[in-house]
XYZ file of C-alpha atoms in Angstrom:
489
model
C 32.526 -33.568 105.876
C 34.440 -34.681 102.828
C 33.632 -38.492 101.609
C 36.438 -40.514 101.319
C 38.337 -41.141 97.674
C 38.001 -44.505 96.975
C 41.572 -45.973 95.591
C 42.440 -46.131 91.784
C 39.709 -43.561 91.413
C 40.200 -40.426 89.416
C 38.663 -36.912 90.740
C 35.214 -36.207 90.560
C 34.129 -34.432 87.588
C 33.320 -30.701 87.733
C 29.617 -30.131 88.287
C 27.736 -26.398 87.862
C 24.617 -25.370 89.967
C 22.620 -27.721 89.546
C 25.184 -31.052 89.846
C 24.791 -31.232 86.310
C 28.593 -31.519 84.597
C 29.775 -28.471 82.784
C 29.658 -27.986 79.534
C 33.078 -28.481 77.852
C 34.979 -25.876 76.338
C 34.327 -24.570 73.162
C 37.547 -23.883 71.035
C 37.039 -20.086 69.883
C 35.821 -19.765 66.114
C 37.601 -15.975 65.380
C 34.748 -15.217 63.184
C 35.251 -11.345 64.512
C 38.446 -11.302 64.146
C 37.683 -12.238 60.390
C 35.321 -9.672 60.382
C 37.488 -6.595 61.935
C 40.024 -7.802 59.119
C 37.593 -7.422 56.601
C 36.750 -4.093 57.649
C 40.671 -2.827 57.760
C 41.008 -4.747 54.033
C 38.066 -2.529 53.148
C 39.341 0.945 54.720
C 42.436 0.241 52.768
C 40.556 -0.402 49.490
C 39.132 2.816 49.792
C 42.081 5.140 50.687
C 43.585 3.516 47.930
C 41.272 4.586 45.460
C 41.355 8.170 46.967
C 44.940 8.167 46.836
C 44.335 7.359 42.496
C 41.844 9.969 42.314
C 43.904 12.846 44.118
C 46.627 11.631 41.453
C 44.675 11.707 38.483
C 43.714 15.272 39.444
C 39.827 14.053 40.130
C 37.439 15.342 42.592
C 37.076 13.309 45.704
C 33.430 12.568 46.093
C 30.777 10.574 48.647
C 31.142 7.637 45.970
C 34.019 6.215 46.680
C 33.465 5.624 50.107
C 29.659 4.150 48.568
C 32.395 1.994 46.905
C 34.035 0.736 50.002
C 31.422 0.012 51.742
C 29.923 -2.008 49.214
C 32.879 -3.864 49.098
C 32.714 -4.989 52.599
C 29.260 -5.636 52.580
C 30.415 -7.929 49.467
C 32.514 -9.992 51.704
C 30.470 -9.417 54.640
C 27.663 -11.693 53.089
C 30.969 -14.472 52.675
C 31.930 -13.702 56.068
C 28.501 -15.092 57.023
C 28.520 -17.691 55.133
C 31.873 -19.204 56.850
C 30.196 -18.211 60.223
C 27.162 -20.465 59.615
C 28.672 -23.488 57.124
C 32.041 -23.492 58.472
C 32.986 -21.547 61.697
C 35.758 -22.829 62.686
C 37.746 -22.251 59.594
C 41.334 -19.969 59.544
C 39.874 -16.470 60.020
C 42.698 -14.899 58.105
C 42.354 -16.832 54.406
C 39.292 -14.511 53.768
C 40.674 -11.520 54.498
C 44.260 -12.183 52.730
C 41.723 -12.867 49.472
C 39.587 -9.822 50.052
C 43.106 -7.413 50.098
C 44.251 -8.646 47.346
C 41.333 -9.111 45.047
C 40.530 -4.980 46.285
C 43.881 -3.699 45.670
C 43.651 -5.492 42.337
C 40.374 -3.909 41.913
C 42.456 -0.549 42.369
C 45.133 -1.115 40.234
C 43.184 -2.016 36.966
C 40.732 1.250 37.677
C 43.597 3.145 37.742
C 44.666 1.808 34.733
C 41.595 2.189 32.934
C 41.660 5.816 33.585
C 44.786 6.235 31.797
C 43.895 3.937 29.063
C 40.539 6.059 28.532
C 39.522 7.887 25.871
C 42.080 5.639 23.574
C 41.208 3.854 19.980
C 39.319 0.508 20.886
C 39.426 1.263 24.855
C 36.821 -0.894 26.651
C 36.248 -0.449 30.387
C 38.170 -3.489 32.622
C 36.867 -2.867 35.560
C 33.026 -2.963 35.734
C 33.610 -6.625 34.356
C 35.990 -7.502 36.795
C 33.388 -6.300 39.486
C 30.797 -8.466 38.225
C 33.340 -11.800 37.822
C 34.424 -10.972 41.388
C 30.493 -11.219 42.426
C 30.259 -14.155 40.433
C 33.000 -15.898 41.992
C 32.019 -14.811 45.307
C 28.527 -16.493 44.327
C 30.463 -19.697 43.103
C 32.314 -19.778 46.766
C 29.146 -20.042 48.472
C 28.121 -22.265 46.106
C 31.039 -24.807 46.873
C 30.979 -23.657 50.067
C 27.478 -25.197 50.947
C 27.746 -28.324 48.759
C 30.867 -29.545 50.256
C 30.320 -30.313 53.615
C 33.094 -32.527 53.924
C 36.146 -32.583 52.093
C 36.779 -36.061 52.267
C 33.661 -36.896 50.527
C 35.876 -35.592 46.803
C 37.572 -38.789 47.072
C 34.909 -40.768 45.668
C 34.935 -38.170 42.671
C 38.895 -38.612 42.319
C 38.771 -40.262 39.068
C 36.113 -38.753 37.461
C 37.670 -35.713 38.597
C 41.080 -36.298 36.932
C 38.881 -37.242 33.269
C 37.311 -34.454 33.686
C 40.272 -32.271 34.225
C 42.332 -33.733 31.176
C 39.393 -33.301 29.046
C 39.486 -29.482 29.880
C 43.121 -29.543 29.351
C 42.726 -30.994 25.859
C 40.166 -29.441 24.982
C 42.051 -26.537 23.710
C 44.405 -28.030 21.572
C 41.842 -29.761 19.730
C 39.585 -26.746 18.765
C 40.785 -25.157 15.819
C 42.486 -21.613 16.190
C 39.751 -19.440 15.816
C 38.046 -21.237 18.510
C 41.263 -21.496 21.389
C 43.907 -18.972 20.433
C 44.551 -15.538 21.788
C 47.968 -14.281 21.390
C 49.775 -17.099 20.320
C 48.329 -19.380 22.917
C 45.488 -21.945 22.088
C 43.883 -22.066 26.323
C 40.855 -20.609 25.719
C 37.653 -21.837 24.723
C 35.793 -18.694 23.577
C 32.135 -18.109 22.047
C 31.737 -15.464 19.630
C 33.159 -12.180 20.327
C 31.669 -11.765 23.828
C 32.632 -14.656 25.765
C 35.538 -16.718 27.063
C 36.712 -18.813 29.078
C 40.143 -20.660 30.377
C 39.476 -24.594 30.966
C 42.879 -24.902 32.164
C 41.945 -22.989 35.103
C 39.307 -25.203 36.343
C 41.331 -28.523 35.175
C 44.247 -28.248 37.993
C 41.439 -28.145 40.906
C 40.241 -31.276 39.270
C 43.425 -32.642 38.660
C 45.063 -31.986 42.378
C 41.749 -33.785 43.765
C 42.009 -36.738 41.413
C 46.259 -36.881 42.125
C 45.140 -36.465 45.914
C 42.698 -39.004 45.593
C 45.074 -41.349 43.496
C 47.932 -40.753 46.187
C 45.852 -41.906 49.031
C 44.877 -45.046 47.847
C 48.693 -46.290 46.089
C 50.558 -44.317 48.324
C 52.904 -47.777 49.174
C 53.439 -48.047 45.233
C 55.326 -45.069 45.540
C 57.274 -46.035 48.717
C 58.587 -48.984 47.658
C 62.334 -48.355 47.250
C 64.702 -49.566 44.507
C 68.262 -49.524 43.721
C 70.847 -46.614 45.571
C 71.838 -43.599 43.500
C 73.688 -40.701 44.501
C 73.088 -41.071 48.259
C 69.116 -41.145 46.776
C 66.689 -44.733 46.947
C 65.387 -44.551 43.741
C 61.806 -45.783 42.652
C 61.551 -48.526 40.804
C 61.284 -49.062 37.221
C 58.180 -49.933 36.831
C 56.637 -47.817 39.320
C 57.298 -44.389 37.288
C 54.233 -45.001 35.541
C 51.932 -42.100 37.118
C 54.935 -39.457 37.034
C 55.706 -40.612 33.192
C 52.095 -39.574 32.534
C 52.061 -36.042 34.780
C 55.133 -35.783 32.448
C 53.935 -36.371 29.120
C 50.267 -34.083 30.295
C 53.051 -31.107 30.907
C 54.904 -31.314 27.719
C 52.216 -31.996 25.613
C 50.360 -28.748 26.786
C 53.667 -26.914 26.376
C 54.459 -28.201 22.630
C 50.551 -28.002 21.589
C 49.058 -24.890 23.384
C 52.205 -23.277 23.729
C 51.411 -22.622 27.590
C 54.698 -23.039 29.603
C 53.009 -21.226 32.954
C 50.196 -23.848 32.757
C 52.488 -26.883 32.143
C 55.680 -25.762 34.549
C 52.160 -25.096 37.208
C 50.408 -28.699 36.832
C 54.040 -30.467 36.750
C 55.370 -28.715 39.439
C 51.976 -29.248 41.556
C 51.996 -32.710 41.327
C 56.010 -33.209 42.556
C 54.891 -31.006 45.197
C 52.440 -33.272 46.299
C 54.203 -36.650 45.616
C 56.820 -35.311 47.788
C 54.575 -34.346 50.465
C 52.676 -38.101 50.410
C 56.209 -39.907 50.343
C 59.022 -37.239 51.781
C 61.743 -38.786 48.902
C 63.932 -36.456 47.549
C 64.058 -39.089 44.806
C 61.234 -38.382 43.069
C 61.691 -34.472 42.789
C 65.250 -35.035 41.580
C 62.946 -37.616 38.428
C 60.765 -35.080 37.810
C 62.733 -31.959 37.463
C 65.231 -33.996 35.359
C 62.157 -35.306 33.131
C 60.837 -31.259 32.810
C 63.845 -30.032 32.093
C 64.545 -32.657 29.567
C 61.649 -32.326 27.552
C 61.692 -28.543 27.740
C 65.419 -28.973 25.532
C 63.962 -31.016 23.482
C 60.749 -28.811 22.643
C 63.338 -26.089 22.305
C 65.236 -27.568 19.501
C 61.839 -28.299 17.634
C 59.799 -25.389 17.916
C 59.846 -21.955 16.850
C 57.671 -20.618 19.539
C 59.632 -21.972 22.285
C 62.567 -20.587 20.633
C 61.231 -16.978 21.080
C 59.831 -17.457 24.313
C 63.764 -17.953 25.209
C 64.810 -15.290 23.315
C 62.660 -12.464 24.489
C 63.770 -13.930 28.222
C 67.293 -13.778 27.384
C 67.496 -10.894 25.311
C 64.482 -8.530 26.058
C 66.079 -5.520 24.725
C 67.437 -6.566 22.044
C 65.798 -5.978 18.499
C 67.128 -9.052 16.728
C 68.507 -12.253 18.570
C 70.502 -14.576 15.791
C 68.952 -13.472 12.572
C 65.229 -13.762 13.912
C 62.969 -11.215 15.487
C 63.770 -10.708 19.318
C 63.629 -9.197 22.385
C 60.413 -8.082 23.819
C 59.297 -5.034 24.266
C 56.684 -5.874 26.842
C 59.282 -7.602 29.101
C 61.596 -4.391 28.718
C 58.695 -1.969 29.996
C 57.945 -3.971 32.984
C 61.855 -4.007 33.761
C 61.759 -0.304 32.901
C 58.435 0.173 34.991
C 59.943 -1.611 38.122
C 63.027 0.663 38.307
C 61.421 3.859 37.685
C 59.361 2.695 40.866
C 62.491 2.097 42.898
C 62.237 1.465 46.789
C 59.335 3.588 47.468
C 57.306 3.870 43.985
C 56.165 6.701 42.483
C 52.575 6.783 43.987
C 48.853 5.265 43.346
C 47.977 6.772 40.177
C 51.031 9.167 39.566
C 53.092 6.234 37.235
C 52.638 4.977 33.562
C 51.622 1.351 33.911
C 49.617 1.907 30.949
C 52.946 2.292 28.912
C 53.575 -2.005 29.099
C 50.888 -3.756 27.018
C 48.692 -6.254 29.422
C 49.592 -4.439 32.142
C 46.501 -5.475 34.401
C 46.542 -9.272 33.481
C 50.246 -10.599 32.421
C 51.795 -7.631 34.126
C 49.633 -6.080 36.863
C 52.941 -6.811 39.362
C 55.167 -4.497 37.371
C 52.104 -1.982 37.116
C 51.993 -2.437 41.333
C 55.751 -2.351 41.275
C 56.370 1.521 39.080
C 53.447 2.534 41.741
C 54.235 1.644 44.864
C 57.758 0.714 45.117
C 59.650 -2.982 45.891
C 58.146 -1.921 49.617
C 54.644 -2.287 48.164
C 55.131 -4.999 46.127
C 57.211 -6.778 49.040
C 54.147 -6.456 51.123
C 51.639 -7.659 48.479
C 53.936 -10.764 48.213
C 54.203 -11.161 51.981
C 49.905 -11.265 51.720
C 50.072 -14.071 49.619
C 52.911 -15.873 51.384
C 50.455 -15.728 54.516
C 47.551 -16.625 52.807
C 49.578 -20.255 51.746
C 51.235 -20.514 55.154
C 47.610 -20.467 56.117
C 46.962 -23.121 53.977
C 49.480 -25.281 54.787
C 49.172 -25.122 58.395
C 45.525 -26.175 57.799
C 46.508 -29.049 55.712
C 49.374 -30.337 58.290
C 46.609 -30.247 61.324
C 44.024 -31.696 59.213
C 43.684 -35.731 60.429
C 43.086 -37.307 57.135
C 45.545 -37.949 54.323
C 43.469 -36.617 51.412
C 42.739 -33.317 53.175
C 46.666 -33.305 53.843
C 47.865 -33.616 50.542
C 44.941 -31.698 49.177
C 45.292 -28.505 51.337
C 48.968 -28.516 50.541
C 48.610 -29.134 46.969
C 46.044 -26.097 46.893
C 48.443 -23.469 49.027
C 51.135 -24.707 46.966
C 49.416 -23.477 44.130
C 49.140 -20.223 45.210
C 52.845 -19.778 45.600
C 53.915 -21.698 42.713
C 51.626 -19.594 39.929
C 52.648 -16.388 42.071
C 56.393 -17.343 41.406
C 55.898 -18.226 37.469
C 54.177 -14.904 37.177
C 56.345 -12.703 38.970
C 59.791 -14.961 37.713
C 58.343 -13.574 34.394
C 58.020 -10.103 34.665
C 61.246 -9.679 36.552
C 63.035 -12.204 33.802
C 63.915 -14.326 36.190
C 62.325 -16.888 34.189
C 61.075 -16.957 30.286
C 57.716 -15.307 30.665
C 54.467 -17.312 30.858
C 51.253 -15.723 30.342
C 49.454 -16.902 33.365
C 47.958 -14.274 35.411
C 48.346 -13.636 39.912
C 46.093 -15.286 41.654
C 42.984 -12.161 42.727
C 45.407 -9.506 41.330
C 44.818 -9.960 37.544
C 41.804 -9.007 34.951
C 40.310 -12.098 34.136
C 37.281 -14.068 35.101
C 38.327 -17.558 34.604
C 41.602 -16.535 36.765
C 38.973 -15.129 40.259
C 36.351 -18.205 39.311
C 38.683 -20.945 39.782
C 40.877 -19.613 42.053
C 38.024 -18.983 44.679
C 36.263 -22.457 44.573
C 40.123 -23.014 45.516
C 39.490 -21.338 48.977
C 36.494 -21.684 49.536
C 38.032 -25.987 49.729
C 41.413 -24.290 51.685
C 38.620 -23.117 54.058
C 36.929 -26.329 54.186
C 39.409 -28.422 55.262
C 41.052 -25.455 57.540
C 37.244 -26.052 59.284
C 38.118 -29.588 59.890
C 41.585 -29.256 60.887
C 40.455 -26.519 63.577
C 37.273 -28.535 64.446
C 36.760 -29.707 68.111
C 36.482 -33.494 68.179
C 32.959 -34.074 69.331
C 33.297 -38.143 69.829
C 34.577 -38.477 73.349
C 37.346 -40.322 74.619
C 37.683 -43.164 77.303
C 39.367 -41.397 80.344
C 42.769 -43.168 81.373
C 42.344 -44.405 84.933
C 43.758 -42.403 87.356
C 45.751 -43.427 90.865
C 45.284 -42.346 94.219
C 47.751 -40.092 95.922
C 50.527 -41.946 97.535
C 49.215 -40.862 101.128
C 46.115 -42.049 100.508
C 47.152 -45.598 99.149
C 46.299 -47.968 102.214
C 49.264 -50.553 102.717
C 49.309 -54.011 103.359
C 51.601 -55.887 105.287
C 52.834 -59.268 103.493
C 54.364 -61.675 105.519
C 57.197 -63.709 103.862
C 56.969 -67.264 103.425
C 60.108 -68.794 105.339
């Protein structure tokens, strides 16, 4: 016989066997779905490099599927990783970064073999194989250190000094030490070695601006004086953006880098839009970018051809000085010989435009596999940031907020100066895509970049584990008891 429900209490909780309560649900991890999308990232590694080798007229052998097998078991050991040290993190951010570091992987092989046997030709990609390792290595490393994203903020400042250093650091070396090809980014050691600080410096700097945003975010708030249907800052709160400012110009006019500066300026109005939602202060900043950028124009030469070659890339002389650019003109020439559908994995001439697998590995992907291909390589990274920035919206703290979007943004911001530039949408930059490029500074950074995306994605998609005070339920209606009250006359 039932026992009676006493009123204004709630239902009794669920028990199991034993009368013990049951064990609340667990919100599913996806760790195999992250590992059957490895696997099909993997598969279509490796028909990719058949498809180059049946092109370039080579026999298919046992080795290249040796190759993609290694490849997964490269990732698999990541895979792990995220399945012990952070399980519930996105399961597709991993496998977005394994495609695209694999078909870049493909591309620059392919490359290579039509680059072979030339004056000075050195192998690209057994050293992009072992930066990828290393970078892999690096995730785990950050991966396992940071155990909580929010513990960064007590490293913002030191952070953003450390980052400007990096920045600097450049510019300060003499030539020999920091120029390659008219830009002074790199810090290099002897012949052998190099390295890009600027890589490194905007993680720093997007944890120290994320840090920094947390803590004044009411400076920025405050509103002043109507303009334009826009509430203005105040004077004397344009301080920090003033000094983003002046950091982006002055690595424009003195390392003649307009990807990195256009990147680090237009990551932090990305973020201080995000932290305040004012239109305002986007409106300041673009105005402030574009006004310097006129004035650097007017005062130095290398600026000057920088617009030139954009505006007039096949032309041999722009206003009595040397112009056009014949690397811009062979990408454009590369992309339309590839047309809708491309002219296949390893049946093109990518090798014809100089840098084609670091500045312009997207035209190279373009002549090869059509605008369909390249579409679909765009749409990867385009899901890899929405990823990112779904992560940083259900995150519940405001650093990991502004962080994670910060970082996606990233992504899609470096994505669009590189591929503005070899389309000449915009002047071209120099910078290289994210995973797709040669380069080991490029895959280092950019994966202790996910490897914090897949940090805080963990603690966005964490289950709460401190429990909550149940609201106090009523009794049915029917099984309220009623009580007469008699009226006072």
């Amino acid at each position: 016989m039932a026992q009676p429900v006493p009123v204004g209490a709630g239902p009794a909780p669920a028990t199991g066997q034993q009368g013990t309560p049951a064990p609340a649900n667990q919100a599913p991890t996806r760790r195999g779905t992250e590992l059957a999308m490895l696997a099909f990232a993997a598969a279509l590694v490796t028909g990719a490099l058949m498809l180059v080798a049946i092109n370039q007229e080579q026999k298919l052998t046992i080795q290249i599927l040796w190759y993609g097998l290694a490849y997964l078991a490269l990732f698999s050991v990541a895979h792990l990783a995220i399945r012990k040290w952070a399980p519930y993190a996105d399961p597709l951010i991993l496998p977005c970064v394994a495609m695209l570091n694999g078909f870049g992987l493909v591309m620059i092989y392919r490359i290579d073999l039509a680059l072979e046997g030339r004056k000075g030709f050195s192998a690209a990609t057994p050293k992009q194989i072992m930066w990828t390792t290393i970078a892999l290595v690096l995730f785990l490393v950050v991966l396992y250190f940071v155990k909580n994203h929010r513990a960064l903020t007590k490293y913002g400042y030191t952070a953003g000094l450390v980052g400007l250093i990096a920045l600097a650091l450049p510019a300060l070396l003499p030539s020999k030490l920091s120029e390659v090809n008219g830009a002074k980014v790199w810090l290099r050691f002897g012949s052998v070695f190099s390295i890009q600080p600027g890589e490194f410096a905007k993680i720093l700097l997007m944890i120290f601006f994320a840090s920094f945003l947390v803590s004044k975010r009411d400076l920025f708030m405050v509103a002043g004086r109507r303009f334009l249907g826009l509430e203005m800052p105040r004077a004397r709160d344009l301080g920090p953006i003033l000094l983003a400012w002046g950091v982006a110009i002055g690595v424009l006019v003195f390392e003649k880098d307009l990807g990195t500066s256009l990147l680090i300026f237009g990551i932090v109005l990305a973020m201080l839009y995000v932290a305040t939602e004012r239109v305002a202060w986007v409106v300041i900043g673009l105005v402030l970018f574009i006004g310097g950028a006129l004035v650097a124009y007017s005062l130095f030469t290398h600026v000057q051809q920088r617009v030139a070659n954009w505006l007039h890339p096949m032309d041999p002389v722009v206003y009595g000085r040397l112009g056009g650019s014949y690397q811009i003109a062979q990408g454009l020439f590369g992309l339309g010989t590839g047309g809708m559908a491309g002219t296949g994995l390893g049946a093109g001439r990518p090798e014809i435009v100089p840098e084609a697998n670091t500045d312009f590995i997207t035209a190279a992907i373009g002549e090869e596999v059509g605008f369909i291909g390249l579409a679909a390589v765009l749409m990867v990274y385009m899901l890899l940031a929405m990823r990112g920035l779904r992560s940083a919206v259900a995150v519940r703290d405001s650093f990991g907020k502004l962080l994670g979007g910060g970082l996606s943004f990233a992504i899609i911001m470096q994505l669009f100066v590189v591929v503005g530039g070899v389309t000449a949408l915009i002047p071209m930059t120099g910078i290289t895509a994210p995973f797709l490029s040669y380069g080991g500074s490029s895959l280092l950074a950019n994966y202790i970049l996910v490897a914090l995306l897949l940090r805080i994605s963990d603690a966005a998609r964490r289950p709460q584990t401190g429990s909550r005070p149940r609201p106090v339920q009523q009794a049915p209606i029917a099984e309220a008891s009623t009580v007469m009250v008699e009226r006072p006359t």
